[in-house]
GROMACS .gro file of C-alpha atoms in nm:
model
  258
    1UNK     CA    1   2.317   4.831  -4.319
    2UNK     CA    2   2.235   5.102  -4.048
    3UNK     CA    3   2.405   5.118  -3.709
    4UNK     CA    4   2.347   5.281  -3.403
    5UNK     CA    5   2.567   5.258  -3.129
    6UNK     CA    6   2.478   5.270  -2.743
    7UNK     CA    7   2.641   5.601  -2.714
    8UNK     CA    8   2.526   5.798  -3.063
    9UNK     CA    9   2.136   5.671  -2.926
   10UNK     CA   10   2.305   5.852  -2.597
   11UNK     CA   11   2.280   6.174  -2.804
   12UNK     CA   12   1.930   6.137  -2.886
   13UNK     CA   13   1.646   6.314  -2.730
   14UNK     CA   14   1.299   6.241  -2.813
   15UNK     CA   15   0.999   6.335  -2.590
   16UNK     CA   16   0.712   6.109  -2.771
   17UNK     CA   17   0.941   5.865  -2.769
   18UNK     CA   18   1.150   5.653  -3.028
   19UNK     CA   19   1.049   5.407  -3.326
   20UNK     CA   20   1.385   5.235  -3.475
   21UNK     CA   21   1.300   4.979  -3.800
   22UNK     CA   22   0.962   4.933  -4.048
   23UNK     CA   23   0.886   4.792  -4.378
   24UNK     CA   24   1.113   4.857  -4.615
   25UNK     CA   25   1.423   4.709  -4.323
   26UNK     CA   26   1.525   4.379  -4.264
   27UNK     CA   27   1.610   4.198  -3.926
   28UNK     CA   28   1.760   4.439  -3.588
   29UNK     CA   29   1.985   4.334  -3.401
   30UNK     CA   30   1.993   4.535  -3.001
   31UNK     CA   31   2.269   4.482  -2.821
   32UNK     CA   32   2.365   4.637  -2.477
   33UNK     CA   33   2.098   4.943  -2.453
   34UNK     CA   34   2.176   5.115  -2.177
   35UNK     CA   35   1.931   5.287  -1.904
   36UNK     CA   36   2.116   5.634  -1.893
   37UNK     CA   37   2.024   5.605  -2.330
   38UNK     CA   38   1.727   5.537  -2.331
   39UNK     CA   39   1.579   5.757  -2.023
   40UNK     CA   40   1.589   6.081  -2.266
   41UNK     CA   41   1.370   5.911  -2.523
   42UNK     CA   42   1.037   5.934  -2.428
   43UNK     CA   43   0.758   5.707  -2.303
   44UNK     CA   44   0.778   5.427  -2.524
   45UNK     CA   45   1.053   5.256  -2.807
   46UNK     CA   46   0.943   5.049  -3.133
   47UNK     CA   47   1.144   4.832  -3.235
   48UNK     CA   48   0.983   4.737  -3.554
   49UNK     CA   49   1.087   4.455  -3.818
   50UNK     CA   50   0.772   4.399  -4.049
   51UNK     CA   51   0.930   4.347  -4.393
   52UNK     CA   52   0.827   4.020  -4.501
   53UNK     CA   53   1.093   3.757  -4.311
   54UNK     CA   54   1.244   3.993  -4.109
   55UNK     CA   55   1.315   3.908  -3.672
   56UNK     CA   56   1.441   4.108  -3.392
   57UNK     CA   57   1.713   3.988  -3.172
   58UNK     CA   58   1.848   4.064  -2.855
   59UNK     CA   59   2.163   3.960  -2.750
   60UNK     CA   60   2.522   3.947  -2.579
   61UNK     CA   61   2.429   4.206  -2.263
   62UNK     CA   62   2.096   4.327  -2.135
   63UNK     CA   63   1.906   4.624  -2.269
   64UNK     CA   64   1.661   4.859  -2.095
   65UNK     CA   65   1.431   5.108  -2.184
   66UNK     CA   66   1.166   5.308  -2.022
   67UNK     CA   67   0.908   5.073  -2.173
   68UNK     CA   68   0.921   4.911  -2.533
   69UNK     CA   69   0.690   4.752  -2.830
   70UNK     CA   70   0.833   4.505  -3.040
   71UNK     CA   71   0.697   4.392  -3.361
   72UNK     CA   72   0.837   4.161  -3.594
   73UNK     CA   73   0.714   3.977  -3.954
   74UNK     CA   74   0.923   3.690  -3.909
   75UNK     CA   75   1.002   3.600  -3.509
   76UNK     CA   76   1.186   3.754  -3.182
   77UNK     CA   77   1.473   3.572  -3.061
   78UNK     CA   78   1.568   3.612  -2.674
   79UNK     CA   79   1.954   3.577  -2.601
   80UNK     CA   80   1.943   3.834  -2.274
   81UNK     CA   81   1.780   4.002  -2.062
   82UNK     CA   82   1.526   4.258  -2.172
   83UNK     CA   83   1.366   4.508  -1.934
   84UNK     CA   84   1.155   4.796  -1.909
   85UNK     CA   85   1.207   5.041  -1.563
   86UNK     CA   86   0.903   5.251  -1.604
   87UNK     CA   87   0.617   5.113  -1.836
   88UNK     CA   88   0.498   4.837  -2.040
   89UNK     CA   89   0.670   4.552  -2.240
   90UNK     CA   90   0.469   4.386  -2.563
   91UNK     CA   91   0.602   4.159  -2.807
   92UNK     CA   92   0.427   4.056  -3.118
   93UNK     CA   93   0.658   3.810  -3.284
   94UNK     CA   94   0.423   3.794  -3.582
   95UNK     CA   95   0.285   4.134  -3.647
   96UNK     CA   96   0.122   4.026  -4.007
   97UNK     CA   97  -0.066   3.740  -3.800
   98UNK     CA   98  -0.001   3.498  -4.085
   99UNK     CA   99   0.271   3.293  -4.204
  100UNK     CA  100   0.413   3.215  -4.578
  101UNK     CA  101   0.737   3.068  -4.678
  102UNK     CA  102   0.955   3.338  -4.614
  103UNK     CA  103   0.888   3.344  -4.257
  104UNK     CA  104   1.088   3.035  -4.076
  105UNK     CA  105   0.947   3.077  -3.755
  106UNK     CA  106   0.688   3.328  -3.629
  107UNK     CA  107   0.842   3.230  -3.272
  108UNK     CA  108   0.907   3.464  -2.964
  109UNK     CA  109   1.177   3.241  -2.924
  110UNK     CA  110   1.405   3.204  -2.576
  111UNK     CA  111   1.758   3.081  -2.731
  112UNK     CA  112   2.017   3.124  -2.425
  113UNK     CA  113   1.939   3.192  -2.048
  114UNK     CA  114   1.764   3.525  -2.015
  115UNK     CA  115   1.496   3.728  -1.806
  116UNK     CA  116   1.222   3.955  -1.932
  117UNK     CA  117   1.113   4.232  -1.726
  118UNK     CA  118   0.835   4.487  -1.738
  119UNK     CA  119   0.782   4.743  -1.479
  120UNK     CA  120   0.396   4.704  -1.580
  121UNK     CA  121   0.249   4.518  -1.816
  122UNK     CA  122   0.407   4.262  -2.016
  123UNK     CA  123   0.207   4.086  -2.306
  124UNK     CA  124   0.360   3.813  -2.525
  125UNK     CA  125   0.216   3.717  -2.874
  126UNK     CA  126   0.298   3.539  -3.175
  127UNK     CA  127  -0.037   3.472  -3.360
  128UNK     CA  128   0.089   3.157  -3.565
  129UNK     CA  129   0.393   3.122  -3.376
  130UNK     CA  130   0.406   3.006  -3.024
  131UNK     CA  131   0.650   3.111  -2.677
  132UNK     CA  132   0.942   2.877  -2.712
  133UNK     CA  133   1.131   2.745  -2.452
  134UNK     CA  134   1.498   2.661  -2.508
  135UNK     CA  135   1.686   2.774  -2.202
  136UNK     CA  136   1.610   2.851  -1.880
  137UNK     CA  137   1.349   3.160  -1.884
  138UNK     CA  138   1.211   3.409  -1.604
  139UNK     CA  139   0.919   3.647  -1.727
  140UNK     CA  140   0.884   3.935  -1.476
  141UNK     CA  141   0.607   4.225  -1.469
  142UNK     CA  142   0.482   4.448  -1.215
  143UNK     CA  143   0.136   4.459  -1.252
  144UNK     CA  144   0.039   4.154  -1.466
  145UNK     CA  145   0.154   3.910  -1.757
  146UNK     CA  146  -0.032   3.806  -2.083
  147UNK     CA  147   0.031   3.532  -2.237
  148UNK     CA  148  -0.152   3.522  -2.592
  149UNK     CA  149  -0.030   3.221  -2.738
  150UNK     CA  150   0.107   2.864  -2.626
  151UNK     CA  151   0.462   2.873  -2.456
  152UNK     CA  152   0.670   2.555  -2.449
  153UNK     CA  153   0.969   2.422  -2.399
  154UNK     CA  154   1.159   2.203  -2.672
  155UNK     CA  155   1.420   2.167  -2.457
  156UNK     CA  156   1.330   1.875  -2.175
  157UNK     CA  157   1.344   2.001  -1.810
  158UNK     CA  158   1.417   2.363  -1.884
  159UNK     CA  159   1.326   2.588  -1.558
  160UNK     CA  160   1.051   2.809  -1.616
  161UNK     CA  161   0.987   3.105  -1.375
  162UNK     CA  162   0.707   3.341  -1.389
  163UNK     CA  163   0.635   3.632  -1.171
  164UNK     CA  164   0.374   3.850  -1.244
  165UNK     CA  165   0.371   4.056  -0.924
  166UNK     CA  166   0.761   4.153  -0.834
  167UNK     CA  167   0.670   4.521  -0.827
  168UNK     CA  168   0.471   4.693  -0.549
  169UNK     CA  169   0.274   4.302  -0.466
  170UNK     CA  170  -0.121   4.329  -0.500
  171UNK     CA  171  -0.214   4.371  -0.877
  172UNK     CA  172  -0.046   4.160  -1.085
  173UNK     CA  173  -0.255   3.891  -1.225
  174UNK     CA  174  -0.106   3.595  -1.465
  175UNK     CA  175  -0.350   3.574  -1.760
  176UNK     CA  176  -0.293   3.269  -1.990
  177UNK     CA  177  -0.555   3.282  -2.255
  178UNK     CA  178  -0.859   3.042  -2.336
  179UNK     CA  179  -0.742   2.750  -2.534
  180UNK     CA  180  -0.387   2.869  -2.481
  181UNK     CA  181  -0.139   2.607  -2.319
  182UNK     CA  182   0.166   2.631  -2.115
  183UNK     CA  183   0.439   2.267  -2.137
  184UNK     CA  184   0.693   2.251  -1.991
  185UNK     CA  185   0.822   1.913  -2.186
  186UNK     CA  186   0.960   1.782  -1.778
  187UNK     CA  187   1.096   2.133  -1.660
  188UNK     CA  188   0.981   2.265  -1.322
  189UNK     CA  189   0.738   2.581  -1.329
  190UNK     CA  190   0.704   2.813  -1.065
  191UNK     CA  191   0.456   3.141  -1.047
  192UNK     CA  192   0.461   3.371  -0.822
  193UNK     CA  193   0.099   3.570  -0.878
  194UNK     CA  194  -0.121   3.764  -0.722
  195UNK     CA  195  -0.397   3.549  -0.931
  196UNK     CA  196  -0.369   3.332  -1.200
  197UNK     CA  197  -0.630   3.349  -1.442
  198UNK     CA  198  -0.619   2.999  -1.623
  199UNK     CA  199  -0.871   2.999  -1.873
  200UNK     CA  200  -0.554   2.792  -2.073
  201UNK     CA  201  -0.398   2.497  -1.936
  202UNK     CA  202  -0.079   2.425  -1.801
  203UNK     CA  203   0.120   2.107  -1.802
  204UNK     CA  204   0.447   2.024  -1.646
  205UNK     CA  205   0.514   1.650  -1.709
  206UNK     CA  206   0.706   1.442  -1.484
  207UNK     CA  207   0.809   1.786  -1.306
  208UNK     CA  208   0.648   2.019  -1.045
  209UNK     CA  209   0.434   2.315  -1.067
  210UNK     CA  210   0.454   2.547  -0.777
  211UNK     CA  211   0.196   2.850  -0.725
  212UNK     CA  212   0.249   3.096  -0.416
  213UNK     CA  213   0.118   3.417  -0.362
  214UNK     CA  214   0.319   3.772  -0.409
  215UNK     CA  215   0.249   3.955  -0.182
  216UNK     CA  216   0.313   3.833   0.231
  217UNK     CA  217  -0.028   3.741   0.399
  218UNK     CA  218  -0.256   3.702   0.072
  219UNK     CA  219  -0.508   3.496   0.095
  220UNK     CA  220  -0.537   3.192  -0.144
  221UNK     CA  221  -0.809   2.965  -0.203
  222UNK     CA  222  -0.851   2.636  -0.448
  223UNK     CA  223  -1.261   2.572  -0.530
  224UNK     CA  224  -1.539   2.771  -0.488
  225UNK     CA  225  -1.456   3.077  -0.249
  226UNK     CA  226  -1.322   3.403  -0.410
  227UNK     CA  227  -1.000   3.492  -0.232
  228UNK     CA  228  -0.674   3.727  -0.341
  229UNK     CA  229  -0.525   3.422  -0.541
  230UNK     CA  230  -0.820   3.179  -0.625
  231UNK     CA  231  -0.810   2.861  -0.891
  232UNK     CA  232  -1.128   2.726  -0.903
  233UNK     CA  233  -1.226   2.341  -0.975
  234UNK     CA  234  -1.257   2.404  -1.323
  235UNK     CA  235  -0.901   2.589  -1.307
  236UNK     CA  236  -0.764   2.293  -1.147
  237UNK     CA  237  -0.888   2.049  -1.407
  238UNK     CA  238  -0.678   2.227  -1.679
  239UNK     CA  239  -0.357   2.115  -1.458
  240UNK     CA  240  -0.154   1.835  -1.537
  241UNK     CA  241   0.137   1.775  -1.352
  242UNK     CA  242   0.364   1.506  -1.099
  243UNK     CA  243   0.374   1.742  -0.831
  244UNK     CA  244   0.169   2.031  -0.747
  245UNK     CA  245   0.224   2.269  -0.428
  246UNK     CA  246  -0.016   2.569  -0.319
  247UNK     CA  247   0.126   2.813  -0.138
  248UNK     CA  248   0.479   2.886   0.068
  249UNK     CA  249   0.553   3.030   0.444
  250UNK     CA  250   0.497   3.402   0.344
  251UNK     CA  251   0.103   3.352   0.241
  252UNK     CA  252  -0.232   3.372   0.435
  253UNK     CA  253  -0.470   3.188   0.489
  254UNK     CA  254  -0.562   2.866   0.259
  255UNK     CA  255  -0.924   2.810   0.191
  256UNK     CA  256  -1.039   2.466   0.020
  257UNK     CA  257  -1.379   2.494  -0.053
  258UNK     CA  258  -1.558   2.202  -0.316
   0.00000   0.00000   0.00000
């Protein structure tokens, strides 16, 4: 097995950046990546598991880089926190985009209580696989979220918490994708956006879904009148839920419009 420690990473310096894993590996383990070891390494890190079976896991303490890739044949399993402090966060949890019987579970797959964060963009896939759901889970990006595939919970009334604007409010823009579906199996779900581009559905349950704007004073509209954060009637149809609230104390302006 190889093994790199936090601090002999610390004594690597890479300008175009870092790839750690690839075919002829097996599974990676990160654990407890540090900001000061991972400034020195460039733009982006790969973290790369693609031999036939093979996941990535994170777990024990969070881990930070200046923005990462992650690709893996056989799942990515979430146990921490995950960020990125300068650029972009993608996961592919099923880089071969097919699945055979060594691969258990093609799954970006959210075991314990944990945040990802992306100072940009953050894009979550896992062609054959799904976003699973089995302990409370915040996704956080700067300047927009894609999800790719169907995220759900199979743990009943699990907290779900997206924001897709926390950084600089004004471009971030949740993006679930067409026939893709959020479900939250009874857990609450609340998005903080600066628009939510549904062309998925989302469904909550017996719980809540909560959408409010990110940045104060946006202007939010439900039908057919363009504003900041806008879900249209069709939007609204994809939406299946007990509860569902529109806005909070720090937003604009609410236009209802057919």
């Amino acid at each position: 097995s190889m093994y790199l420690t936090d601090t002999e990473m610390s004594r690597m310096s890479a300008g175009g950046g870092l790839r750690v894993g690839g075919s002829a590996g097996g599974d990676v383990f990160v654990v407890g990546i540090t900001e000061a070891t991972t400034a020195p390494l460039g733009d982006i890190i790969s973290i790369v598991s693609n031999h036939d079976g093979a996941f990535v896991d994170f777990s024990t303490t969070t881990s930070t880089f200046n923005a990462l890739a992650v690709q893996a044949d056989n799942g990515v399993r979430v146990k921490t926190n995950v960020v990125t402090d300068i650029g972009q966060m993608y996961v592919d949890s099923d880089l071969e985009n097919s699945q055979n019987t060594t691969d258990t579970g093609n799954d970006i797959d959210f075991m314990s209580a944990s945040t990802l964060q992306a100072k940009t963009v953050m894009t979550l896939e896992a062609t054959t696989g799904e976003v699973k759901v089995g302990a409370p889970t915040t996704l956080e990006a700067g300047t927009g979220i894609m999800l790719l595939n169907d995220m759900s919970a199979y743990v009943a009334n699990t907290v779900i918490i997206i924001d897709s604007d926390y950084d600089t409010p004004g471009d971030g823009t949740l993006t679930v994708y067409n026939g893709k579906t959020i479900d939250t199996n009874d857990g609450t779900i609340k998005l903080t956006v600066w628009d939510l581009d549904l062309d998925g559905s989302l469904q909550t349950g017996t719980a809540d879904v909560s959408v409010h704007g990110s940045k104060v004073g946006q202007t939010m509209g439900l039908g057919g009148t363009k504003q900041d954060l806008w879900l249209t009637d069709t939007e609204m149809g994809r939406i299946t839920t007990e509860g569902f609230t529109f806005g909070n104390h720090e937003n604009g302006d609410v236009l209802v419009n057919g």
